[in-house]
Short mmCIF file of C-alpha atoms (C1' of nucleotides) in Angstrom, two decimals:
data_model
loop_
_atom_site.label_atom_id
_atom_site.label_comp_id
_atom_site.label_asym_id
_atom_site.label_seq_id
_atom_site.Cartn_x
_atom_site.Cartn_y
_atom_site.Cartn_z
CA UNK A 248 -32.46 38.64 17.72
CA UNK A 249 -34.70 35.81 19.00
CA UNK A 250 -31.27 34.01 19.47
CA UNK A 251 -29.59 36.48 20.84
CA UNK A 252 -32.35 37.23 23.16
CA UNK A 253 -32.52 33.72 24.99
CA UNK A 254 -28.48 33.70 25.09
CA UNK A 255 -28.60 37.07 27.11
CA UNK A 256 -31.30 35.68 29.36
CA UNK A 257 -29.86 32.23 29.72
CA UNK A 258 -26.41 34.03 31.19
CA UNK A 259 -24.77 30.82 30.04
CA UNK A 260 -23.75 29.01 27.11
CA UNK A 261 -26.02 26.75 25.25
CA UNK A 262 -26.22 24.41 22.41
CA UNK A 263 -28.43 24.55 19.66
CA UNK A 264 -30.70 21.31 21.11
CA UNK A 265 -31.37 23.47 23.88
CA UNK A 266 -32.65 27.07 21.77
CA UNK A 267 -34.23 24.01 19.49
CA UNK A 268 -36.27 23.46 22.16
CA UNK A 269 -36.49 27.07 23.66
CA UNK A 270 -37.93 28.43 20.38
CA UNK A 271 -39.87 25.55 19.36
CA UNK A 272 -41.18 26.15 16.05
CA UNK A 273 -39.77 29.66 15.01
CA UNK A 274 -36.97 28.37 13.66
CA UNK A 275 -35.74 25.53 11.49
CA UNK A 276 -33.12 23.61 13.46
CA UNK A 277 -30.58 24.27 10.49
CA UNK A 278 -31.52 28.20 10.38
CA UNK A 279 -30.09 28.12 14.56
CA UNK A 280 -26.55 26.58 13.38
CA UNK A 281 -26.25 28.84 10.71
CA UNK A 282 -27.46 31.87 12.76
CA UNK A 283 -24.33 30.63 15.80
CA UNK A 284 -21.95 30.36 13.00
CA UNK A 285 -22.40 33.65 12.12
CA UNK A 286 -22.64 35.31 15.62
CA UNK A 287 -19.53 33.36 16.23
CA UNK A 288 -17.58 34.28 12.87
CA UNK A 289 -18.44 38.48 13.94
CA UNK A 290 -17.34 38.18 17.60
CA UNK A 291 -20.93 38.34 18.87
CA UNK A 292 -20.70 34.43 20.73
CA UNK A 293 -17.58 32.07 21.41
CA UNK A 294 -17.98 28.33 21.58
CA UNK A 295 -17.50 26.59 24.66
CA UNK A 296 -16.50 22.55 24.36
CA UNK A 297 -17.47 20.85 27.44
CA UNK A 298 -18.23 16.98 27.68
CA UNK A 299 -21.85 17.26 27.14
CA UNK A 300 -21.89 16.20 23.45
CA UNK A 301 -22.90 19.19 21.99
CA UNK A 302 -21.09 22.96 21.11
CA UNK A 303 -22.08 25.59 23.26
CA UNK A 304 -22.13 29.33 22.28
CA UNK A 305 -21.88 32.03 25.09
CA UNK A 306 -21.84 35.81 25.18
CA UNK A 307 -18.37 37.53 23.89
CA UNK A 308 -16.86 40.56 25.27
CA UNK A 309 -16.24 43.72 24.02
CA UNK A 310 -12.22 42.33 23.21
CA UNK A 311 -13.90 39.96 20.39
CA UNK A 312 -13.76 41.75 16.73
CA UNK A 313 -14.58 39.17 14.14
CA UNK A 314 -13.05 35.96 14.06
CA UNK A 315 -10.73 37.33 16.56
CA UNK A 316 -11.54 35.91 19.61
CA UNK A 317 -9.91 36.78 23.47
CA UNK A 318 -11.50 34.60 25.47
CA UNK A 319 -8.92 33.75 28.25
CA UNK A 320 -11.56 33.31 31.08
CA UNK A 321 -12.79 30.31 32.89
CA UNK A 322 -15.88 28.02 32.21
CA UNK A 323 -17.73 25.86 34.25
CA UNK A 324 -19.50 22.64 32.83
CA UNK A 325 -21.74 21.04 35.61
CA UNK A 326 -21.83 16.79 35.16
CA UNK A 327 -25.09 16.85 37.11
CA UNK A 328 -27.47 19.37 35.25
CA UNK A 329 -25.39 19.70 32.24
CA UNK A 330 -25.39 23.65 31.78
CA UNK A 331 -22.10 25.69 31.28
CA UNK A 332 -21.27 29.13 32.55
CA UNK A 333 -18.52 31.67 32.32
CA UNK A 334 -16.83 33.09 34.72
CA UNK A 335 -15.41 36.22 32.79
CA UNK A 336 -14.15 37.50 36.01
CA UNK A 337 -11.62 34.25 36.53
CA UNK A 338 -9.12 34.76 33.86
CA UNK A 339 -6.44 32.11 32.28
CA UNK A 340 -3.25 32.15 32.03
CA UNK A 341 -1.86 31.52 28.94
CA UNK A 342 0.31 28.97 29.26
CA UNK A 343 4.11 28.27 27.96
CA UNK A 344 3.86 25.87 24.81
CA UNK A 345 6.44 23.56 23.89
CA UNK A 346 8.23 25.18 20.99
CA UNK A 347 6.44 24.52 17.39
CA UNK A 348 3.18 25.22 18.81
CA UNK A 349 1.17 28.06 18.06
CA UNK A 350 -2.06 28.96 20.66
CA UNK A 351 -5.06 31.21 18.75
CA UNK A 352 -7.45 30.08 21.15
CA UNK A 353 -8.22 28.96 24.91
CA UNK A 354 -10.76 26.74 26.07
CA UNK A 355 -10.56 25.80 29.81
CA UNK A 356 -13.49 23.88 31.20
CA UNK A 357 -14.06 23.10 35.00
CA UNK A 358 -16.00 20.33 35.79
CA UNK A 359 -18.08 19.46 38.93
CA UNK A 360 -21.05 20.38 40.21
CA UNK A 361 -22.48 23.87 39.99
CA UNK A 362 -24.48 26.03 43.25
CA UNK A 363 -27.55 24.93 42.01
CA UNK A 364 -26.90 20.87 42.07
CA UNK A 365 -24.94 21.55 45.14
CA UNK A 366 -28.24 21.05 47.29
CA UNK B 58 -4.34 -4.61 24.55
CA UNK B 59 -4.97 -3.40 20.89
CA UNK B 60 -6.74 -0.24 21.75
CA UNK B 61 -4.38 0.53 24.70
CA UNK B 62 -1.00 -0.13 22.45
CA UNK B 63 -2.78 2.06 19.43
CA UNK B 64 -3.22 4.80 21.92
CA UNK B 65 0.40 4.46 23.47
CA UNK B 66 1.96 3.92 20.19
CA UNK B 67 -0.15 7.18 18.88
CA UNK B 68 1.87 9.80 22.06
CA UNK B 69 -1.68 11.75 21.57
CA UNK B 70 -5.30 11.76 22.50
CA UNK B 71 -7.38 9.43 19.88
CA UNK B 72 -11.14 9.21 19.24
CA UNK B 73 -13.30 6.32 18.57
CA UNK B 74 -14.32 7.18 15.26
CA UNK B 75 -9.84 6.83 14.80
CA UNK B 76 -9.47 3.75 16.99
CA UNK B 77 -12.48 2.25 14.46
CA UNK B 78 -10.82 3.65 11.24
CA UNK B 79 -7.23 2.09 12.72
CA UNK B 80 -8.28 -1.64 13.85
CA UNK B 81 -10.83 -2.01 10.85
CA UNK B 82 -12.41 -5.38 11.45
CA UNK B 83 -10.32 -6.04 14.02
CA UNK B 84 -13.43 -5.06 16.89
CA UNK B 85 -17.47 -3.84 16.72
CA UNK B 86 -17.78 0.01 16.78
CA UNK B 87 -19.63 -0.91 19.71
CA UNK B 88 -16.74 -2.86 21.55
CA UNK B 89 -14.45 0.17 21.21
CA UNK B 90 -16.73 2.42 22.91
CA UNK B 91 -17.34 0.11 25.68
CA UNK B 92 -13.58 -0.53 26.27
CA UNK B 93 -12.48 3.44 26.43
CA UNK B 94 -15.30 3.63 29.30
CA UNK B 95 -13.64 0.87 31.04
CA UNK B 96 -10.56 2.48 30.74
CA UNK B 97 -11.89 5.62 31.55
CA UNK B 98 -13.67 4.20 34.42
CA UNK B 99 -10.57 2.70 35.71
CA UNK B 100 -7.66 5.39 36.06
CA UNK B 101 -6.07 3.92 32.06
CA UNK B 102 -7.69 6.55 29.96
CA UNK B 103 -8.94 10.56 30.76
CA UNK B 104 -11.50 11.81 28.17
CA UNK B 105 -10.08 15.47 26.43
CA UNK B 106 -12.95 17.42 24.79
CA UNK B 107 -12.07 19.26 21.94
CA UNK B 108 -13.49 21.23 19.46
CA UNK B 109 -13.00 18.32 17.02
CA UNK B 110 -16.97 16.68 17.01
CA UNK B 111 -15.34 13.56 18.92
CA UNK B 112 -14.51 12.68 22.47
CA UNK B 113 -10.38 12.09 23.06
CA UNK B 114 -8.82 9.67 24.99
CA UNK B 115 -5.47 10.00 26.18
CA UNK B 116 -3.35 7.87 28.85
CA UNK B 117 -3.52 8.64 32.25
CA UNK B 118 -0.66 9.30 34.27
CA UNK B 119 0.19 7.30 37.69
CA UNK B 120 -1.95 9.64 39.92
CA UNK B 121 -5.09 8.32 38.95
CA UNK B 122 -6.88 5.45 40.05
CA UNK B 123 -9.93 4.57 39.36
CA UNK B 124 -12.90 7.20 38.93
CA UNK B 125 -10.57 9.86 40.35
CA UNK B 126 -8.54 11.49 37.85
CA UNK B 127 -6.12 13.87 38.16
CA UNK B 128 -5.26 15.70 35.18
CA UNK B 129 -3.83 19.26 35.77
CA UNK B 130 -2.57 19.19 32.76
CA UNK B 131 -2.32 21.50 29.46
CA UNK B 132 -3.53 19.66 26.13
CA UNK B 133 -3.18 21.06 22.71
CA UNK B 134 -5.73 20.91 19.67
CA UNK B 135 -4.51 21.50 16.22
CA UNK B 136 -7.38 23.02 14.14
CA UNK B 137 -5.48 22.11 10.91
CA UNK B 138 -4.86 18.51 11.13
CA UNK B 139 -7.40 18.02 14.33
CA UNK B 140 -4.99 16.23 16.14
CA UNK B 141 -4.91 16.61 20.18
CA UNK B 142 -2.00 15.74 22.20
CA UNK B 143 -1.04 16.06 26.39
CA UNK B 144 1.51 18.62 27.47
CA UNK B 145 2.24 16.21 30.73
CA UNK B 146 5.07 18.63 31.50
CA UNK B 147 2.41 21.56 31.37
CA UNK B 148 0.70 21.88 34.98
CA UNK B 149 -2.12 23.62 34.70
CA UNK B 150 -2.72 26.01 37.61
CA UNK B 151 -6.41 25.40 39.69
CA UNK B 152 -8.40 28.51 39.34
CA UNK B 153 -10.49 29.64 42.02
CA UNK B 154 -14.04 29.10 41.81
CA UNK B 155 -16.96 31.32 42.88
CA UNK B 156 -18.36 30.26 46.02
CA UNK B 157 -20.72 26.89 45.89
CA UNK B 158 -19.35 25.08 42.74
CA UNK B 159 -17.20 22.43 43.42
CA UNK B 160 -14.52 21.19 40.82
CA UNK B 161 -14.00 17.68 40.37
CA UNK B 162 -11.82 17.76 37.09
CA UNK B 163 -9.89 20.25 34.11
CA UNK B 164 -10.28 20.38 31.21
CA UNK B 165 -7.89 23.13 29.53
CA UNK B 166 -7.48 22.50 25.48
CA UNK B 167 -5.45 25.06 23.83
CA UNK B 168 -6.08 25.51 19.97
CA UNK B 169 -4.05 26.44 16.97
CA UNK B 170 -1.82 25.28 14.82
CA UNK B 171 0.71 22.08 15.96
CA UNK B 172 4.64 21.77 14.94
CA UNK B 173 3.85 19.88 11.99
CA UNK B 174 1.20 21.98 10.35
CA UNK B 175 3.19 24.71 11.23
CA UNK B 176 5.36 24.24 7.75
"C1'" DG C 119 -23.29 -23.20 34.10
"C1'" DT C 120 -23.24 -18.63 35.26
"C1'" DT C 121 -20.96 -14.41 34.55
"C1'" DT C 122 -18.75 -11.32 31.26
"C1'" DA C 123 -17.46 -9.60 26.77
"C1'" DT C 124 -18.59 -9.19 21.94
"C1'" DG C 125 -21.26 -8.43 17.67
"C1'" DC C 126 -25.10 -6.89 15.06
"C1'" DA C 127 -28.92 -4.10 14.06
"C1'" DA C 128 -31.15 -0.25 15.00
"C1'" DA C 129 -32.28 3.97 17.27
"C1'" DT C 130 -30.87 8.60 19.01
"C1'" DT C 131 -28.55 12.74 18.90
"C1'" DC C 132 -25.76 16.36 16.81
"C1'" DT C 133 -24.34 18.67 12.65
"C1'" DT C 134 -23.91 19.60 7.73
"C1'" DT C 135 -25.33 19.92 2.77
"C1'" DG C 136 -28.20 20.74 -1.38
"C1'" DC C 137 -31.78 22.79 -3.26
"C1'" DA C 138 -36.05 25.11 -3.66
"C1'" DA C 139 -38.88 28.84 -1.79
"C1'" DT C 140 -39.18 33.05 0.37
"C1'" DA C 141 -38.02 37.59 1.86
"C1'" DC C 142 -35.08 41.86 1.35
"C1'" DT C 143 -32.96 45.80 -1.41
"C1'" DA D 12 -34.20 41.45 -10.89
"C1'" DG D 13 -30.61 40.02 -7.74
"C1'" DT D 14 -28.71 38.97 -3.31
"C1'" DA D 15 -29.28 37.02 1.12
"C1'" DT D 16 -32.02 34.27 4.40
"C1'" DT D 17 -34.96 30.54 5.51
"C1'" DG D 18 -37.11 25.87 5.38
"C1'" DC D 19 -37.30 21.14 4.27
"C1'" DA D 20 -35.55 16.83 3.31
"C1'" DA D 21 -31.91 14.17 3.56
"C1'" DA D 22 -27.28 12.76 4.42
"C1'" DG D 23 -23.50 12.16 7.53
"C1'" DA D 24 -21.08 11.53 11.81
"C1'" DA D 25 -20.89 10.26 16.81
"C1'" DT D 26 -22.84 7.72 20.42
"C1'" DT D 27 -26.11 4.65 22.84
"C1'" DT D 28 -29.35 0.72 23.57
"C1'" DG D 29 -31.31 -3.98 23.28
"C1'" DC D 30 -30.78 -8.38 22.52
"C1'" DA D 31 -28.69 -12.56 21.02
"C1'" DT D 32 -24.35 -15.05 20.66
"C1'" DA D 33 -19.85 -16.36 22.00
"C1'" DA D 34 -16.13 -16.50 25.18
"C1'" DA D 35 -14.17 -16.85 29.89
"C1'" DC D 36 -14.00 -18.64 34.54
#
DNA sequence: GTTTATGCAAATTCTTTGCAATACT
DNA sequence: AGTATTGCAAAGAATTTGCATAAAC
């Protein structure tokens, strides 16, 4: 709850360095990976990959049932401060794949600088 | 040279940790990582993050020079065998962006399953 | 001979695993 | 008691840093 808590607050995705470091000292660092993997296995959180060296883990929709996952909206990783959002209101397009190829999942990360960094 | 022919010769997006396990002995851990930055830095390479634990590098195409890459392109991640290749042919459409965040570069991974763990 | 690239060792960061201890039913 | 969750210690993997050596111009 604790986890779920700071996600819902953050309104963006984050690592597990970063609730590490929010929740210092309620939870073992290994208790907060296991806790994501589960939240993400049920459909509570997706994972985000962005090119900050660690997996974030963002808020699902409604659409997610287990492992299921419809994610087809955008994400935006800022390169200045680091922090990812979604943008659930931007959705993807699923593309055409070349034949042989069969998409379960979309992961489409902007990157640039965010509103905040803009100043 | 080696690390540029490994990645041509390889048609897909290649880690360190691969380009390490391929030329064993041949370079420093170290020296790898140092060269795909150059190459990043330099319009030869364009990093693809994945869902894999590793940064890719794949070959850029003729429209980028130097820092400024251009890479509209779809690429492909194949949770079975982890391997990551560039749809070139795949244009990726630029998504509109909430007002004050400014994108510099995409980065759209599809995952599933590629033609040859398809069988 | 000064700049540049490489190697080595080590540190840092992110993530996973094994097992024992604890809490829950 | 028996199952599930947590903590701790440690291992493993990816990446970076500092410094000394070797190569290139």
């Amino acid at each position: 709850m604790d986890v779920l808590d700071f996600i819902i607050d953050s309104h963006r995705a984050v690592s597990q360095p970063e609730l590490e470091h929010a929740l210092v000292h309620k939870f073992d660092r290994v208790t907060l990976y296991r806790t994501l993997n589960t939240f993400n296995e049920n459909g509570l959180l997706h994972t985000v990959a962005d090119s900050s060296g660690s997996m974030k883990y963002a808020l699902c929709n409604t659409h997610c049932e287990g492992n299921n996952h419809h994610h087809e909206h955008l994400h935006f990783h800022c390169t200045s401060c680091s922090e990812t959002v979604c943008f659930e209101e931007v959705m993807v397009t699923r593309p055409t794949l070349p034949a042989g190829y069969a998409a379960v999942d979309y992961n489409f990360v902007v990157n640039g600088i965010c509103r905040k960094c803009q100043a």
